[in-house]
Coordinates of C-alpha atoms and ligand atoms in Angstrom, one line a residue:
M1 CA 52.8 11.1 89.7
E2 CA 54.7 12.6 92.6
R3 CA 54.0 15.5 94.9
Q4 CA 57.0 17.8 95.1
A5 CA 58.1 18.7 98.5
D6 CA 61.1 20.4 99.8
G7 CA 63.4 17.4 100.0
V8 CA 63.3 14.6 102.5
D9 CA 66.7 15.1 104.2
G10 CA 69.0 17.5 106.1
A11 CA 71.8 19.1 103.8
D12 CA 74.4 17.0 105.8
G13 CA 73.4 13.8 104.2
T14 CA 72.5 12.1 107.5
A15 CA 69.2 9.9 107.7
A16 CA 66.2 12.2 108.0
G17 CA 66.0 13.3 111.5
T18 CA 69.0 11.6 112.7
T19 CA 69.3 13.4 116.0
G20 CA 71.3 11.9 118.7
A21 CA 69.7 8.6 120.2
R22 CA 66.2 9.5 119.7
P23 CA 64.5 6.4 118.0
R24 CA 63.6 7.0 114.4
V25 CA 60.1 6.3 113.5
V26 CA 58.8 6.4 109.8
L27 CA 55.2 7.1 110.0
G28 CA 53.7 5.7 106.6
V29 CA 50.1 7.3 105.9
G30 CA 47.7 5.6 103.3
G31 CA 45.0 7.3 101.6
G32 CA 41.9 6.9 103.8
I33 CA 40.0 9.3 105.6
A34 CA 41.4 8.1 108.8
A35 CA 44.7 9.8 107.9
Y36 CA 43.6 12.8 110.0
K37 CA 43.8 10.5 113.1
S38 CA 47.4 10.0 112.3
C39 CA 48.2 13.4 113.0
E40 CA 47.5 12.7 116.6
L41 CA 49.5 9.6 116.5
L42 CA 52.4 11.7 115.0
R43 CA 52.1 14.3 117.8
R44 CA 52.2 11.6 120.5
L45 CA 55.3 10.1 118.8
T46 CA 57.3 13.4 118.5
E47 CA 56.1 14.6 122.1
S48 CA 57.4 11.2 123.6
G49 CA 60.9 11.9 122.0
H50 CA 60.6 9.8 118.7
D51 CA 62.2 11.4 115.6
V52 CA 59.5 11.0 113.0
T53 CA 59.6 11.1 109.2
V54 CA 56.2 11.1 107.7
V55 CA 55.8 9.2 104.3
P56 CA 52.3 9.6 103.0
T57 CA 51.1 8.1 99.7
E58 CA 50.0 10.5 97.1
S59 CA 46.3 9.8 97.8
A60 CA 46.8 10.2 101.5
L61 CA 47.5 14.0 100.8
N62 CA 44.1 14.3 99.5
F63 CA 43.0 13.8 103.1
V64 CA 45.8 15.5 104.9
G65 CA 48.3 17.8 103.2
A66 CA 52.0 17.7 103.2
A67 CA 52.3 20.9 105.2
T68 CA 50.5 19.6 108.1
W69 CA 52.7 16.6 108.3
S70 CA 55.9 18.5 107.7
A71 CA 54.7 21.1 110.4
L72 CA 54.0 18.3 113.0
S73 CA 57.0 16.3 112.3
G74 CA 59.5 19.1 111.8
H75 CA 60.8 17.3 108.7
P76 CA 60.0 18.0 104.8
V77 CA 57.8 15.4 103.4
A78 CA 57.7 13.6 100.1
T79 CA 55.6 10.8 98.5
G80 CA 57.7 9.9 95.6
V81 CA 61.1 8.6 94.8
W82 CA 62.1 11.4 92.6
T83 CA 62.7 13.9 95.5
G84 CA 66.2 14.6 96.8
V85 CA 67.5 11.6 94.5
H86 CA 71.2 12.3 95.0
E87 CA 70.3 11.3 98.7
V88 CA 68.7 8.1 97.7
P89 CA 65.6 8.5 99.9
H90 CA 64.0 5.3 98.6
V91 CA 66.5 3.4 100.3
R92 CA 67.9 5.4 102.9
I93 CA 64.7 6.1 105.1
G94 CA 63.9 2.6 105.4
Q95 CA 67.3 1.5 106.3
H96 CA 67.7 4.0 109.2
A97 CA 64.5 3.5 110.9
D98 CA 63.9 1.9 114.2
L99 CA 60.4 1.2 113.5
V100 CA 57.9 1.9 110.6
V101 CA 54.4 2.4 111.4
V102 CA 51.6 2.6 108.5
A103 CA 48.3 4.1 109.9
P104 CA 45.9 4.1 108.3
A105 CA 47.0 1.2 105.9
T106 CA 44.3 1.0 103.2
A107 CA 43.5 -2.3 101.5
D108 CA 45.5 -1.2 98.5
L109 CA 48.9 -0.4 100.8
L110 CA 48.5 -3.9 102.4
A111 CA 48.3 -5.5 98.9
R112 CA 51.1 -3.5 97.7
A113 CA 53.3 -4.3 100.7
A114 CA 52.5 -8.0 100.6
H115 CA 53.3 -8.3 97.0
G116 CA 56.5 -6.2 97.3
L117 CA 55.7 -3.4 95.1
A118 CA 57.9 -0.4 95.0
D119 CA 55.8 2.2 93.2
D120 CA 56.2 5.1 95.6
L121 CA 58.3 6.1 98.5
L122 CA 56.3 4.4 101.2
T123 CA 56.5 1.0 99.5
N124 CA 60.2 1.4 98.8
T125 CA 60.7 2.3 102.5
L126 CA 58.7 -0.9 103.3
L127 CA 61.1 -3.0 101.3
T128 CA 64.2 -1.6 102.6
A129 CA 63.4 -1.5 106.2
R130 CA 64.9 -4.2 108.6
C131 CA 63.4 -2.8 111.6
P132 CA 59.7 -4.0 113.1
V133 CA 56.9 -2.8 111.0
V134 CA 53.5 -2.3 112.4
F135 CA 50.3 -1.9 110.1
A136 CA 47.1 -0.2 111.4
P137 CA 44.5 -1.0 108.8
A138 CA 41.5 1.1 108.2
M139 CA 38.9 0.3 105.5
H140 CA 35.2 -0.7 104.9
T141 CA 34.2 -4.0 106.6
E142 CA 33.9 -5.7 103.2
M143 CA 37.3 -4.8 102.1
W144 CA 38.8 -6.0 105.2
E145 CA 37.1 -9.2 105.4
H146 CA 37.6 -9.9 101.5
P147 CA 40.0 -13.0 101.2
A148 CA 42.4 -11.0 99.1
T149 CA 42.9 -8.7 102.0
Q150 CA 42.9 -11.5 104.6
E151 CA 45.4 -13.2 102.6
N152 CA 47.7 -10.1 102.3
V153 CA 47.5 -9.8 105.9
A154 CA 48.3 -13.3 106.7
T155 CA 51.3 -13.0 104.4
L156 CA 52.5 -9.8 106.2
R157 CA 52.1 -11.3 109.6
R158 CA 54.0 -14.5 108.5
R159 CA 56.8 -12.2 107.6
G160 CA 56.9 -10.9 111.1
A161 CA 55.0 -7.6 110.6
V162 CA 52.5 -6.5 113.4
V163 CA 49.2 -6.0 111.7
V164 CA 46.8 -4.7 114.3
E165 CA 43.2 -5.7 114.0
P166 CA 40.8 -2.8 113.1
A167 CA 38.4 -1.6 115.5
V168 CA 34.7 -2.0 115.3
G169 CA 32.4 1.0 115.1
R170 CA 31.3 4.0 113.0
L171 CA 32.9 4.0 109.5
T172 CA 32.9 6.6 106.9
G173 CA 29.3 7.7 105.7
V174 CA 26.6 5.6 107.5
D175 CA 28.2 2.3 107.7
T176 CA 29.2 0.7 110.9
G177 CA 31.2 -2.4 111.3
K178 CA 34.9 -3.7 111.7
G179 CA 37.4 -1.5 109.8
R180 CA 37.9 1.7 112.0
L181 CA 41.4 2.7 112.6
P182 CA 42.1 2.0 116.1
E183 CA 42.4 4.9 118.5
P184 CA 45.9 6.9 118.2
A185 CA 46.6 6.3 121.8
E186 CA 46.3 2.5 121.3
I187 CA 48.4 2.4 118.1
F188 CA 51.0 4.6 119.8
E189 CA 51.1 2.0 122.8
V190 CA 51.7 -0.9 120.1
C191 CA 54.6 1.2 118.6
R192 CA 56.2 1.9 122.1
R193 CA 56.1 -1.6 123.0
V194 CA 57.4 -2.8 119.8
L195 CA 60.3 -0.3 120.0
A196 CA 60.8 -1.3 123.5
R197 CA 61.3 -5.0 122.5
G198 CA 63.7 -3.9 119.5
G199 CA 64.1 -6.6 116.7
L200 CA 63.7 -9.6 119.1
S201 CA 60.1 -8.5 119.6
R202 CA 58.0 -10.6 117.1
D203 CA 58.6 -14.1 118.9
L204 CA 54.7 -14.7 118.6
A205 CA 54.5 -13.8 114.9
G206 CA 52.2 -16.2 113.2
R207 CA 50.6 -17.5 116.5
H208 CA 47.1 -17.1 117.4
V209 CA 46.6 -16.4 121.2
V210 CA 43.3 -16.2 123.3
V211 CA 43.2 -14.1 126.5
S212 CA 40.1 -13.8 128.8
A213 CA 39.8 -10.6 131.0
G214 CA 37.7 -9.1 133.6
G215 CA 35.1 -10.6 135.7
T216 CA 32.0 -12.4 135.0
R217 CA 28.5 -11.6 135.8
E218 CA 25.8 -14.2 136.7
P219 CA 22.5 -12.7 136.3
L220 CA 19.8 -13.0 139.1
D221 CA 17.1 -11.0 137.5
P222 CA 16.9 -8.1 134.8
V223 CA 18.8 -5.7 137.1
R224 CA 21.0 -7.7 139.5
F225 CA 23.9 -10.0 139.3
L226 CA 26.4 -11.8 141.2
G227 CA 29.8 -10.3 140.1
N228 CA 33.5 -9.8 141.1
R229 CA 36.1 -6.9 141.5
S230 CA 38.3 -7.8 138.6
S231 CA 39.0 -4.7 136.4
G232 CA 40.5 -6.6 133.5
K233 CA 43.7 -4.6 133.5
Q234 CA 46.0 -7.8 133.6
G235 CA 44.3 -9.4 130.8
Y236 CA 44.3 -6.3 128.7
A237 CA 48.0 -5.9 129.4
L238 CA 48.4 -9.5 128.2
A239 CA 46.4 -8.6 124.9
R240 CA 48.6 -5.5 124.3
T241 CA 51.8 -7.1 124.8
A242 CA 50.9 -10.1 122.7
V243 CA 49.9 -7.7 119.8
A244 CA 53.4 -6.0 120.1
R245 CA 55.0 -9.4 119.9
G246 CA 53.2 -10.1 116.7
A247 CA 50.6 -12.5 117.8
R248 CA 47.0 -12.4 116.3
V249 CA 45.1 -11.7 119.7
T250 CA 41.5 -12.7 120.6
L251 CA 40.6 -10.9 123.8
V252 CA 37.5 -12.3 125.4
A253 CA 36.5 -9.5 127.7
A254 CA 33.9 -9.9 130.6
N255 CA 32.3 -6.6 131.8
T256 CA 35.3 -4.3 131.3
A257 CA 35.4 -0.6 131.0
L258 CA 38.7 -0.2 129.5
P259 CA 39.5 0.9 125.8
D260 CA 40.0 -1.8 123.3
P261 CA 43.6 -2.7 123.0
A262 CA 44.6 -1.7 119.2
G263 CA 45.1 -5.0 117.3
A264 CA 43.2 -7.5 119.4
D265 CA 39.9 -9.0 118.3
V266 CA 37.7 -8.1 121.2
V267 CA 34.7 -10.4 122.1
R268 CA 32.5 -9.0 124.7
V269 CA 30.8 -11.4 127.2
G270 CA 28.7 -11.2 130.4
S271 CA 28.4 -14.6 132.1
A272 CA 30.8 -17.7 132.7
E273 CA 28.9 -19.6 130.2
Q274 CA 29.3 -17.1 127.5
L275 CA 33.0 -16.7 128.4
R276 CA 33.3 -20.3 128.0
D277 CA 31.6 -20.4 124.8
A278 CA 33.7 -17.7 123.3
V279 CA 37.0 -19.0 124.7
L280 CA 36.4 -22.6 123.5
A281 CA 35.4 -21.3 119.9
A282 CA 38.6 -19.2 119.8
A283 CA 40.7 -21.9 121.1
R284 CA 40.1 -24.3 118.2
D285 CA 43.0 -22.7 116.0
A286 CA 44.8 -21.1 119.0
D287 CA 48.4 -21.6 120.0
A288 CA 47.9 -20.5 123.5
V289 CA 44.9 -19.5 125.8
V290 CA 45.4 -17.6 128.9
M291 CA 42.8 -17.4 131.4
A292 CA 43.1 -14.0 133.2
A293 CA 39.5 -13.5 133.8
A294 CA 37.9 -13.9 137.2
V295 CA 35.2 -16.6 136.6
A296 CA 32.3 -16.9 139.0
D297 CA 32.4 -20.5 140.4
F298 CA 28.7 -20.2 141.1
R299 CA 25.5 -18.6 139.4
P300 CA 22.0 -18.2 140.7
S301 CA 20.4 -21.6 139.8
H302 CA 17.3 -19.6 138.8
Y303 CA 17.0 -16.6 136.7
T304 CA 13.9 -14.6 137.3
D305 CA 12.4 -12.7 134.3
M306 CA 10.8 -10.1 136.5
K307 CA 12.8 -7.8 139.0
I308 CA 12.6 -9.6 142.5
K309 CA 10.3 -7.5 144.5
K310 CA 10.5 -7.0 148.4
R311 CA 8.1 -9.2 150.3
D312 CA 6.3 -7.6 153.0
G313 CA 7.1 -9.0 156.4
Q314 CA 8.4 -12.2 154.9
G315 CA 12.3 -11.4 154.5
P316 CA 14.1 -12.2 151.4
E317 CA 14.0 -15.3 149.5
P318 CA 17.3 -17.2 149.7
I319 CA 19.3 -17.3 146.5
R320 CA 20.2 -20.8 145.4
L321 CA 23.5 -21.3 143.6
A322 CA 24.5 -23.8 140.7
E323 CA 27.9 -24.5 140.0
N324 CA 29.6 -22.9 136.8
P325 CA 31.8 -25.1 134.3
D326 CA 35.5 -24.9 135.2
I327 CA 36.8 -23.5 131.8
L328 CA 40.3 -23.8 132.4
A329 CA 40.3 -27.3 134.0
G330 CA 37.9 -28.4 131.0
L331 CA 40.3 -27.0 128.3
S332 CA 43.3 -28.3 129.9
A333 CA 41.8 -31.8 130.0
D334 CA 40.2 -31.8 126.6
R335 CA 42.5 -29.7 124.4
P336 CA 41.5 -29.0 120.8
H337 CA 44.9 -30.0 119.7
P338 CA 47.9 -31.2 121.7
G339 CA 50.1 -28.2 120.9
L340 CA 47.9 -25.7 122.7
V341 CA 49.4 -24.1 125.6
V342 CA 47.1 -23.2 128.6
V343 CA 47.7 -20.7 131.2
G344 CA 45.6 -20.1 134.3
F345 CA 45.6 -17.3 137.0
A346 CA 45.0 -17.8 140.6
A347 CA 44.5 -15.3 143.3
E348 CA 45.1 -16.6 146.7
T349 CA 45.0 -14.9 150.1
D350 CA 47.0 -17.5 152.1
D351 CA 49.5 -20.1 151.7
V352 CA 50.1 -18.9 148.3
L353 CA 52.5 -21.2 146.8
A354 CA 51.1 -24.3 148.3
N355 CA 47.6 -23.5 147.1
G356 CA 48.9 -22.6 143.8
R357 CA 50.8 -25.9 143.3
K358 CA 47.7 -27.9 144.3
K359 CA 45.5 -25.6 141.9
L360 CA 48.0 -26.0 139.0
A361 CA 47.7 -29.8 139.4
R362 CA 43.9 -29.7 139.8
K363 CA 43.5 -27.5 136.8
G364 CA 46.1 -29.6 134.6
C365 CA 47.2 -26.2 132.8
D366 CA 50.8 -25.9 131.7
L367 CA 51.4 -22.4 133.7
L368 CA 49.6 -20.9 136.8
V369 CA 50.1 -17.3 137.6
V370 CA 49.6 -17.1 141.0
N371 CA 48.9 -13.6 142.9
E372 CA 48.8 -12.9 146.4
V373 CA 45.6 -10.8 146.8
G374 CA 46.2 -7.9 149.2
E375 CA 46.5 -4.1 149.6
G376 CA 47.7 -2.9 146.0
T377 CA 47.8 -6.0 144.4
A378 CA 45.8 -7.7 141.8
F379 CA 42.3 -6.3 141.6
G380 CA 42.1 -2.9 140.0
T381 CA 45.6 -1.8 140.4
D382 CA 48.2 -1.0 137.6
D383 CA 50.9 -3.1 139.3
N384 CA 51.1 -6.6 140.4
A385 CA 53.6 -9.3 141.9
A386 CA 53.3 -13.0 141.1
V387 CA 55.0 -16.3 140.8
V388 CA 54.4 -18.4 137.6
L389 CA 54.3 -22.0 138.5
G390 CA 55.0 -24.4 135.5
A391 CA 53.6 -27.9 135.3
D392 CA 57.3 -28.9 134.7
G393 CA 58.1 -27.8 138.3
S394 CA 59.4 -24.4 137.4
E395 CA 58.9 -21.2 139.6
T396 CA 59.4 -17.9 138.0
E397 CA 59.2 -14.9 140.3
V398 CA 57.9 -11.5 139.0
P399 CA 58.7 -8.7 141.5
Y400 CA 56.1 -5.9 142.1
G401 CA 55.8 -3.8 138.9
P402 CA 53.5 -2.9 136.0
K403 CA 51.0 -5.5 134.5
E404 CA 52.8 -5.4 131.4
A405 CA 56.0 -6.8 132.9
L406 CA 54.1 -9.7 134.2
A407 CA 52.3 -10.1 131.0
E408 CA 55.7 -10.1 129.1
T409 CA 57.0 -12.8 131.5
V410 CA 53.9 -14.7 130.8
W411 CA 54.5 -14.6 126.9
D412 CA 58.2 -15.5 127.6
L413 CA 57.2 -18.6 129.2
V414 CA 54.5 -19.4 126.7
S415 CA 56.8 -18.8 123.8
V416 CA 59.4 -21.1 125.2
R417 CA 56.7 -23.9 125.5
L418 CA 55.4 -23.2 121.8
G419 CA 59.0 -23.5 120.4
G420 CA 59.7 -23.6 116.9
A421 CA 57.7 -22.3 113.7
P422 CA 53.9 -21.7 114.0
R423 CA 51.6 -24.4 113.3
T424 CA 50.2 -24.5 109.9
G425 CA 46.5 -25.3 109.8
Ligands
CTP501 N1 38.5 -20.3 136.2 C1 37.7 -21.0 135.1 N2 36.5 -21.3 135.2 C2 36.0 -21.2 136.6 C3 36.6 -20.7 137.6 C4 37.9 -20.3 137.4 O1 38.2 -21.3 133.9 N3 34.5 -21.8 136.8 C5 39.8 -20.1 136.0 C6 40.3 -18.8 136.2 O2 40.1 -17.9 134.9 C7 41.6 -18.7 136.5 C8 41.8 -19.9 137.4 O3 40.7 -20.8 136.8 O4 42.6 -18.8 135.5 C9 41.9 -20.0 138.6 O5 40.5 -19.4 139.3 P1 40.3 -19.4 140.8 O6 39.1 -18.6 141.0 O7 41.6 -18.9 141.4 O8 40.2 -20.8 141.0 P2 39.0 -21.9 141.6 O9 38.8 -23.0 140.8 O10 37.7 -20.9 141.7 O11 39.5 -22.1 143.0 P3 39.2 -21.5 144.5 O12 38.5 -22.5 145.2 O13 40.2 -20.9 145.0 O14 38.2 -20.3 144.1

């Protein structure tokens, strides 16, 4: 059955919404309650200069009607292939798109896309599109975790689509778990990045990358810890850019206060030991591990169950420290498989390059991103400058700029080292 609408195209026969150089985005909307969140995604896309054609499925219109999509996009909306047949919309919309983003992507829609079905306008569009495609799934946890869905997702990723991991949180009804549509702002970021890199963007498709971010906290008593000033921004930028390049991303986040990047699997940790366990577990089937987290070198050797109290007249008890494991050095020396690319970060205050070279040798990693810590760089800021040192003697300078730019350079260098096709198994 097809919902009638006013036609999909302008009378001049040009692609829906071809207006100058504005990037053409097709927003596919699946039949899930999260469809309402895609109104916000649509608004962000149009307000930032994208020309958006919305292609909902028939069932999506049960949640948000055609009038809403049409009013927000400024274009007519259709769900089936029989509207405006003379303009061949089932082929043309996909052919002319610069990006197709499907949000929410239901289990049914992922299955139809993975199997190449073409039973409505959206699935036809997916088959004819030659541009990057982003899927933002939303469904109940059981449906997401079902092997059928997971295999469909793997198939789509293998073909180069970006499938962002669903967020964890409140689902429809009383359920809580993995399956929420990521926030529209985060999906928008993925779209922006994928568009910015054009068709060349998915060099990490089929890869699993692990990024650690933030700063560890070493507990002293139930209310106190030893910590550091890392915000996690650089690690989050690495995670976001890797998602946009098609990777499956595990982000091990230590004490960060940033919104989860859409598409990354976020594992939250506190201490260095927890971070090590999470990173090593995720590294088993990973292609690359990037240690952007600031890991405490020492922890209080003794944790006190009760809050440490002031002692009248005796002054404070000294804090004794024990050394934490060096996660980066351990992983580099004892890799779960020889193809794993390992990247470290180093924040230095003086003799930056010489200290960086020594650290690279000591840690045994493949790449070391060396920052000079000072005013306006590294901790807590949005911008950074660095030199990326390679174990092969290479030096790549990254001028002062957004942390995303540094992240892209890191992935460029990782991508070269990964070479060829993704590992299987
Ligand atoms: N790192 C780690 N485990 C630790 C300490 C650091 O994996 N226990 C990692 C960090 O994530 C980072 C790199 O090692 O990628 C370098 O961290 P840095 O603090 O600069 O190095 P340190 O070995 O602590 O050397 P320094 O004496 O300069 O503090």
